[in-house]
Amino acid sequence: AVATAIADGDLTRKITVEAAGEILQIKDVINSMVDRLSVFADEVTRVAREVGTEGKLGGQAEVPGAAGTWRALTDNVNAMANSLTAQVRAIKDVAIAVTTGDLTRSITVDARGELDELKRNINQMISNLKETTERNEEQDWLKTNLAKFSRMMQGQKDLESISRLIMSELTPLVGAHHGAFFLGEEESGLLLKLIASYAYKARKSVANRFRPGEGLVGQAALEKKPILLTGVPDDYIHISSGLGEAPPRNIMVMPVLFEGEVKAVIELASFTPFSQIHQVFLDQLAESVGVVINMIAANMRTEELLEQSQNLTQELQSQSKELQQQQEELRRTNAELEAQARTLKASEEALRDQQEELQQVNEELEEKASLLAEQNRKVEQKNAEVEAARHELEEKAEQLALSSKYKSEFLANMSHELRTPLNSLLILAKLLTDNKDGNLTEKQVEYSQTILSSGTDLLNLINDVLDVSKVEAGKMEINAGDVYLKDVASYVDRSFRPLAEQKGLEFKINVDADVPETIWTDGQRLQQVVKNLLSNSFKFTRDGNVSLTVRKADKGRRFNNPVLDAADEVVAFAVSDTGIGIPKEKQRLIFEAFQQADGTTSRKYGGTGLGLTISRELARLLGGEIRVESAEGEGSTFTLFLPRELPGDHGTTGGDDDAGGQARGGRGPSPVSSTPSPAPARRRPRGGQRPAAERAAEPAADPQGEERRRRPRDPESVGIHDDRSEVEPGDRVVLIIENDPAFAKILLEMAREKGFKGLVGLDGETGIDLVREFQPDAVTLDIDLPGIDGWTVLDRLKHAPETRHIPVHIVSGVGKRQRGLRQGALSYLEKPVSKDALDSAFERISTFLADGVKRLLVVEDDETQRKSIIELVGEDDVEITAVANAEDALRELSEKHYDCMVLDLGLQGMDGFKLLEQVKGSEAVQDLPIIIYTGKELSQQEETQLRRYAETIIVKDAKSPERLLDETALFLHRIEAKLPDQKRRMLERLHSNDSVFAGKKVMIVDDDVRNIFSLTSVLESQGMNVVFAENGKDALVRLKENADVDIVLMDVMMPEMDGYETTRAIRELEGFQELPIISLTAKAMKGDREKSIAAGASDYITKPVDTDQLLSLMRVWLYR
């Protein structure tokens, strides 16, 4: 009982029964163990509480007397707390420094994983602030120097002096070392003359005056815009000094304009390129110079006119003498006028009195104006106070938004950080669950399945946290399309009917007759909300019933969401139950994150409280809302209201793409895929097309699930209506996997013309799903696909027993014909492809399907070997022709059609090499798959020569019959399930250790020993030899010691030397330029894939690692 209590986590129980001898010793040991476990649990709980809840950093767990594993666990907890303390305090110090304006600081503390990403993001933020400061300094430089030249040019009156002043100041200011100033003059048209220069040296061959269009100076004047020359030839011009001379590399020719007229041209030469700020400065300065030149020219013209005026004045003085005589006569006249002036003086006195009165009135008006000005000043002061308050509110709003953003980013980063240990846990649990060695008991396998299930639940919890953080960060994306409501109901019925039967609940689904057949919304998000609501109902309902009703909402109903009020038609999804109900005061609380109606530690029901939060936000993004009606003890009804058509502006929450595929990781099961189950027989899905809700709800098989969902998986979204809803048993079906919608339409129409039903998949993952669902008769495959490429699709199809027999025809712009045929493709057409070639391809498909028996040609000079090959491969579905020499083989190929040829090299007469060259040189049979089956020891040169022509080389040994059977089954497209039991077992033994991996050496570069251990277990089970390195520097050393490494798995985030830097260093090593390197990371941020490829990686995959996807990706690169 005490041992059971300990296993259940109860550390309060001890053995109290009386005992003696060894039983007493056992009792003491167990009681001591309980005490030690209790102390350890208390200490770990205290440290976790201080760090996680109370925010106290630096706490340490102290377990007196701990030793062995307990000492190691205690040390690990303390090390974790110390590491977190150091990293958080380092980030805090730098953050404080930045807030005080110190932009020289950066975070230098060692970090890994997501904290390292956070550290680099903060350092990047500081760098961006520094760049902004530098740009401001550039603008300050620009405005300061423009103002300086404006002051300098003020008061200048001579064009030559201001030209020299401009050249002496401007040339060094913009980093030039040579300059010339050409002033425009009007002499029967514009003529530009050299008037000032800087370090100019006159040459006979170079003119110093230009008309518009003559030379670069004249061309700049003609076009009225600057001309910039870079990479100037060495013999163009030289800048000389007392010590030497050198040619400039950059020349700027800039016209000076005033009101659209050319006033001058400035030419500058420099050894270094003119910066952007220098060019902007020159453009703005040219305008000021144009104004000044025009003003000086106008002043000079005015002075000329003044001089003319003075000359005229002298002439007038001579004339004035003559006038003096006339003035004497006038003086007499003036005497008479004085009498009249006295009369006027009396009138002036009267006017003076009137002016005094007016002055008094003016003073009164000035006083009133002063009072008005004071009132205006007070109003302006009030306005300034209001503006300051508004600015303060804006700053607080920005701080609140920034705080929310940091919180969401922290949740996302911490969630990703959990993926690294999950990667090891899920991979190892999957290996134990598979129990390939058969050495685990059923109970141990059950334990392993529990671990795998718990890890999957934890991954789903992380995905919930990511959904919340994406919604809060405004980066949840919505992809709308037609969703069939009956399909939604059908999917819900299949998903929850077993659960209802298990709990003994009545489960009803009602779809009113008047609801529309389809609505325009995001099918996956709709399914997620309905699934969350139904899951809650089943969880909180012990007896009674749960129901889903789909109906039209009442016309006069008012909603909180204006999209619903504006919608022409609203559809309601009502989920009702007879469960425990929700008190009125807690009905608003349940929609908040991490909240439940019963949030106590003793609560009866589990869960995180995120489901309704996510559902509420998803409903809002879909243009709808959720309302609840409930009473405690009487059950609840949650109703989702959605518009029939989601408006176009609700397609996404906005914001740029988030941190790549991983941050958009779709909700789904464990990324460690189980062995694919046998594909279902071809069927026509209920209701025609495969249910939209089911398609949307399918979990992603890899961490880039959201990225896959964003691709155009549904061909109808791009106007392609294929035949998936019309496929019947017995139909001939062609699957078209093509990235280009236009070309996919052409192939679909041609397939229909040839009597086929056509299916279309616009990306690799969709194509694989369609193959497994419909089991088509043939596949056309593009290589350049979004997500997984065509090579990976082909590899997966040809390594799955239920799909490897399906003929694949590659139609792609990637010119790798031999590789495609070697991987099992039936034919290879390279784009652009003619209609005749496509017609031939479809005719070949028809012929292939019509001819149920496949033909194999065996070329072997040894009769015993011929018979053994016939006995090994031969069955009713294969017709074998065996010949002993190359001449007979060529005759057979010219007379009959064969689907594959097995060739021995050691033939009498013409040997196998020459036969190969002739066969591959013939257009009629150049696509014929050829398997080399020989006992000859091949040299490196011979093997290289054979690889050019043959699809497979098999050297005869103990396992060669299994390989020959496997390769012929691949190229003859035989259905493995129809082979005899003995031959099927031979293939199963061969595939249990994939021959592609057998004996290959792989290097794992990862700083987490847990990942190394888990990946090593997977790869060694495939027959691979594993070497590992725990950091980038160690990897370079180990790689030099193991030059025969065939492939490298490279973690991105590592201390000292990250994956990018390590990959670049490997590519610089001689002999490793073509070594396949696959990047692995627990955090797929946007652009990480491009960074990996740019650094030299061959491919990219995210953690937690899907082992089937990893093996498929490795197989593709090991084939090359």
Tab-separated table of C-alpha atoms in Angstrom, residues 733-945:
chain	number	residue	atom	x	y	z
A	733	VAL	CA	-8.477	8.475	-62.187
A	734	VAL	CA	-5.458	10.703	-62.767
A	735	LEU	CA	-4.104	12.887	-59.947
A	736	ILE	CA	-2.470	16.148	-61.100
A	737	ILE	CA	0.011	17.581	-58.551
A	738	GLU	CA	0.913	20.942	-60.084
A	739	ASN	CA	1.894	24.323	-58.591
A	740	ASP	CA	0.698	26.393	-61.580
A	741	PRO	CA	-3.136	26.625	-61.568
A	742	ALA	CA	-3.258	27.529	-65.271
A	743	PHE	CA	-1.228	24.479	-66.313
A	744	ALA	CA	-3.181	22.293	-63.872
A	745	LYS	CA	-6.396	23.303	-65.696
A	746	ILE	CA	-4.837	22.294	-69.040
A	747	LEU	CA	-3.809	18.871	-67.696
A	748	LEU	CA	-7.268	18.385	-66.128
A	749	GLU	CA	-9.041	19.095	-69.430
A	750	MET	CA	-6.690	16.757	-71.329
A	751	ALA	CA	-7.279	14.014	-68.756
A	752	ARG	CA	-11.026	14.343	-69.229
A	753	GLU	CA	-10.619	14.244	-73.032
A	754	LYS	CA	-8.725	10.952	-72.639
A	755	GLY	CA	-11.537	9.432	-70.547
A	756	PHE	CA	-10.062	9.966	-67.083
A	757	LYS	CA	-11.550	11.532	-63.976
A	758	GLY	CA	-9.150	14.218	-62.772
A	759	LEU	CA	-8.067	15.289	-59.281
A	760	VAL	CA	-5.916	18.397	-58.646
A	761	GLY	CA	-3.516	19.075	-55.769
A	762	LEU	CA	-1.706	22.411	-55.749
A	763	ASP	CA	1.021	21.412	-53.246
A	764	GLY	CA	2.896	18.278	-52.196
A	765	GLU	CA	1.090	17.560	-48.935
A	766	THR	CA	-2.321	17.827	-50.600
A	767	GLY	CA	-1.115	15.510	-53.359
A	768	ILE	CA	-0.030	12.835	-50.858
A	769	ASP	CA	-3.384	13.123	-49.033
A	770	LEU	CA	-5.291	12.676	-52.305
A	771	VAL	CA	-3.190	9.644	-53.308
A	772	ARG	CA	-3.916	7.941	-49.995
A	773	GLU	CA	-7.622	8.796	-50.154
A	774	PHE	CA	-8.455	8.031	-53.776
A	775	GLN	CA	-5.687	5.576	-54.871
A	776	PRO	CA	-5.534	7.074	-58.425
A	777	ASP	CA	-4.451	5.029	-61.431
A	778	ALA	CA	-1.668	7.502	-62.319
A	779	VAL	CA	-0.064	10.716	-61.067
A	780	THR	CA	1.419	13.685	-62.910
A	781	LEU	CA	3.926	15.443	-60.656
A	782	ASP	CA	5.569	18.869	-60.718
A	783	ILE	CA	8.899	19.130	-58.855
A	784	ASP	CA	8.837	22.821	-57.909
A	785	LEU	CA	6.052	22.726	-55.294
A	786	PRO	CA	5.384	24.870	-52.210
A	787	GLY	CA	6.167	23.169	-48.899
A	788	ILE	CA	7.639	19.739	-49.603
A	789	ASP	CA	8.990	19.491	-53.148
A	790	GLY	CA	8.200	16.914	-55.796
A	791	TRP	CA	11.266	14.784	-55.006
A	792	THR	CA	9.996	14.244	-51.459
A	793	VAL	CA	6.487	13.467	-52.735
A	794	LEU	CA	7.919	10.897	-55.165
A	795	ASP	CA	10.056	9.364	-52.417
A	796	ARG	CA	7.091	9.012	-50.052
A	797	LEU	CA	4.896	7.447	-52.727
A	798	LYS	CA	7.578	4.970	-53.774
A	799	HIS	CA	8.437	3.951	-50.203
A	800	ALA	CA	4.864	3.303	-49.069
A	801	PRO	CA	3.714	-0.274	-49.906
A	802	GLU	CA	0.185	0.889	-50.652
A	803	THR	CA	1.218	3.575	-53.203
A	804	ARG	CA	4.555	2.511	-54.746
A	805	HIS	CA	2.814	0.687	-57.629
A	806	ILE	CA	1.082	3.874	-58.881
A	807	PRO	CA	2.859	5.160	-62.049
A	808	VAL	CA	4.175	8.712	-61.675
A	809	HIS	CA	4.787	10.956	-64.694
A	810	ILE	CA	6.986	13.970	-63.886
A	811	VAL	CA	6.109	17.180	-65.776
A	812	SER	CA	8.470	19.875	-64.516
A	813	GLY	CA	10.815	22.686	-65.429
A	814	VAL	CA	13.561	21.096	-63.293
A	815	GLY	CA	15.920	19.364	-65.705
A	816	LYS	CA	16.851	16.215	-63.751
A	817	ARG	CA	15.433	13.461	-65.920
A	818	GLN	CA	17.752	10.648	-64.840
A	819	ARG	CA	17.189	11.305	-61.158
A	820	GLY	CA	13.406	11.136	-61.594
A	821	LEU	CA	13.576	7.838	-63.474
A	822	ARG	CA	16.005	6.436	-60.906
A	823	GLN	CA	13.553	7.223	-58.094
A	824	GLY	CA	10.809	5.255	-59.867
A	825	ALA	CA	9.033	7.732	-62.184
A	826	LEU	CA	7.518	6.149	-65.291
A	827	SER	CA	8.375	9.106	-67.547
A	828	TYR	CA	9.841	12.623	-67.400
A	829	LEU	CA	8.658	15.610	-69.456
A	830	GLU	CA	10.533	18.888	-69.130
A	831	LYS	CA	8.633	22.193	-69.355
A	832	PRO	CA	7.799	23.909	-71.595
A	833	VAL	CA	6.055	20.825	-72.980
A	834	SER	CA	4.101	20.522	-76.233
A	835	LYS	CA	0.548	19.228	-76.558
A	836	ASP	CA	1.818	16.290	-78.579
A	837	ALA	CA	4.119	15.288	-75.752
A	838	LEU	CA	1.237	15.517	-73.269
A	839	ASP	CA	-0.979	13.474	-75.597
A	840	SER	CA	1.738	10.829	-75.739
A	841	ALA	CA	2.007	10.822	-71.951
A	842	PHE	CA	-1.730	10.221	-71.506
A	843	GLU	CA	-1.665	7.558	-74.227
A	844	ARG	CA	1.140	5.860	-72.306
A	845	ILE	CA	-0.971	5.960	-69.134
A	846	SER	CA	-3.896	4.385	-71.016
A	847	THR	CA	-1.672	1.689	-72.482
A	848	PHE	CA	-0.104	1.008	-69.097
A	849	LEU	CA	-3.512	0.568	-67.450
A	850	ALA	CA	-4.957	-1.484	-70.297
A	851	ASP	CA	-2.018	-3.888	-70.322
A	852	GLY	CA	-2.345	-5.678	-66.983
A	853	VAL	CA	0.765	-7.802	-67.527
A	854	LYS	CA	4.133	-6.063	-67.242
A	855	ARG	CA	7.069	-7.142	-69.450
A	856	LEU	CA	10.579	-7.680	-68.071
A	857	LEU	CA	13.653	-8.303	-70.210
A	858	VAL	CA	16.495	-10.216	-68.505
A	859	VAL	CA	19.923	-10.049	-70.153
A	860	GLU	CA	22.146	-12.649	-68.440
A	861	ASP	CA	24.685	-14.998	-70.057
A	862	ASP	CA	24.547	-17.527	-67.208
A	863	GLU	CA	21.591	-19.909	-67.669
A	864	THR	CA	21.400	-20.756	-63.962
A	865	GLN	CA	21.220	-17.066	-63.070
A	866	ARG	CA	18.528	-16.503	-65.710
A	867	LYS	CA	16.364	-19.247	-64.243
A	868	SER	CA	16.852	-17.984	-60.695
A	869	ILE	CA	15.832	-14.444	-61.733
A	870	ILE	CA	12.733	-15.767	-63.514
A	871	GLU	CA	11.817	-17.833	-60.459
A	872	LEU	CA	12.412	-14.859	-58.149
A	873	VAL	CA	10.494	-12.212	-60.112
A	874	GLY	CA	8.048	-14.222	-62.177
A	875	GLU	CA	4.328	-14.325	-61.390
A	876	ASP	CA	1.107	-14.081	-63.348
A	877	ASP	CA	1.366	-10.272	-63.550
A	878	VAL	CA	4.887	-10.304	-65.096
A	879	GLU	CA	5.916	-11.679	-68.487
A	880	ILE	CA	9.684	-12.357	-68.528
A	881	THR	CA	11.860	-12.735	-71.594
A	882	ALA	CA	15.430	-13.925	-70.913
A	883	VAL	CA	18.295	-13.602	-73.429
A	884	ALA	CA	21.983	-14.413	-73.168
A	885	ASN	CA	23.649	-11.625	-75.179
A	886	ALA	CA	23.367	-7.971	-76.147
A	887	GLU	CA	22.417	-8.653	-79.772
A	888	ASP	CA	19.323	-10.604	-78.763
A	889	ALA	CA	18.459	-7.915	-76.244
A	890	LEU	CA	18.555	-5.180	-78.907
A	891	ARG	CA	16.370	-7.293	-81.198
A	892	GLU	CA	13.800	-7.827	-78.440
A	893	LEU	CA	13.719	-4.126	-77.627
A	894	SER	CA	13.144	-3.213	-81.258
A	895	GLU	CA	10.292	-5.716	-81.661
A	896	LYS	CA	8.418	-5.485	-78.359
A	897	HIS	CA	7.630	-3.022	-75.620
A	898	TYR	CA	9.291	-3.733	-72.258
A	899	ASP	CA	8.666	-2.023	-68.941
A	900	CYS	CA	12.047	-2.812	-67.343
A	901	MET	CA	15.355	-4.520	-68.099
A	902	VAL	CA	17.708	-6.456	-65.784
A	903	LEU	CA	21.246	-6.445	-67.196
A	904	ASP	CA	24.419	-8.328	-66.333
A	905	LEU	CA	27.603	-6.559	-67.442
A	906	GLY	CA	29.712	-9.635	-68.187
A	907	LEU	CA	28.216	-10.653	-71.563
A	908	GLN	CA	29.802	-12.493	-74.443
A	909	GLY	CA	30.439	-10.291	-77.473
A	910	MET	CA	29.081	-6.803	-76.883
A	911	ASP	CA	29.447	-6.130	-73.150
A	912	GLY	CA	26.882	-4.534	-70.890
A	913	PHE	CA	28.458	-1.066	-71.040
A	914	LYS	CA	28.081	-0.771	-74.806
A	915	LEU	CA	24.568	-2.183	-74.668
A	916	LEU	CA	23.672	0.481	-72.120
A	917	GLU	CA	24.981	3.254	-74.356
A	918	GLN	CA	22.987	2.018	-77.346
A	919	VAL	CA	19.760	1.613	-75.395
A	920	LYS	CA	19.963	5.049	-73.772
A	921	GLY	CA	20.923	6.588	-77.100
A	922	SER	CA	17.712	5.326	-78.711
A	923	GLU	CA	14.814	7.766	-78.397
A	924	ALA	CA	12.293	4.905	-78.476
A	925	VAL	CA	13.594	3.215	-75.299
A	926	GLN	CA	15.590	5.916	-73.537
A	927	ASP	CA	13.076	5.976	-70.632
A	928	LEU	CA	13.340	2.201	-70.111
A	929	PRO	CA	14.341	1.549	-66.453
A	930	ILE	CA	17.541	-0.542	-66.344
A	931	ILE	CA	18.721	-2.493	-63.290
A	932	ILE	CA	22.386	-3.542	-63.304
A	933	TYR	CA	22.601	-6.974	-61.634
A	934	THR	CA	26.220	-8.101	-61.689
A	935	GLY	CA	28.847	-9.925	-59.719
A	936	LYS	CA	31.627	-7.815	-61.224
A	937	GLU	CA	33.707	-5.671	-58.854
A	938	LEU	CA	33.204	-2.140	-60.198
A	939	SER	CA	35.876	0.535	-60.212
A	940	GLN	CA	35.001	4.099	-59.307
A	941	GLN	CA	35.139	5.095	-62.971
A	942	GLU	CA	32.882	2.204	-64.038
A	943	GLU	CA	30.341	2.983	-61.333
A	944	THR	CA	30.275	6.648	-62.345
A	945	GLN	CA	29.729	5.636	-65.981
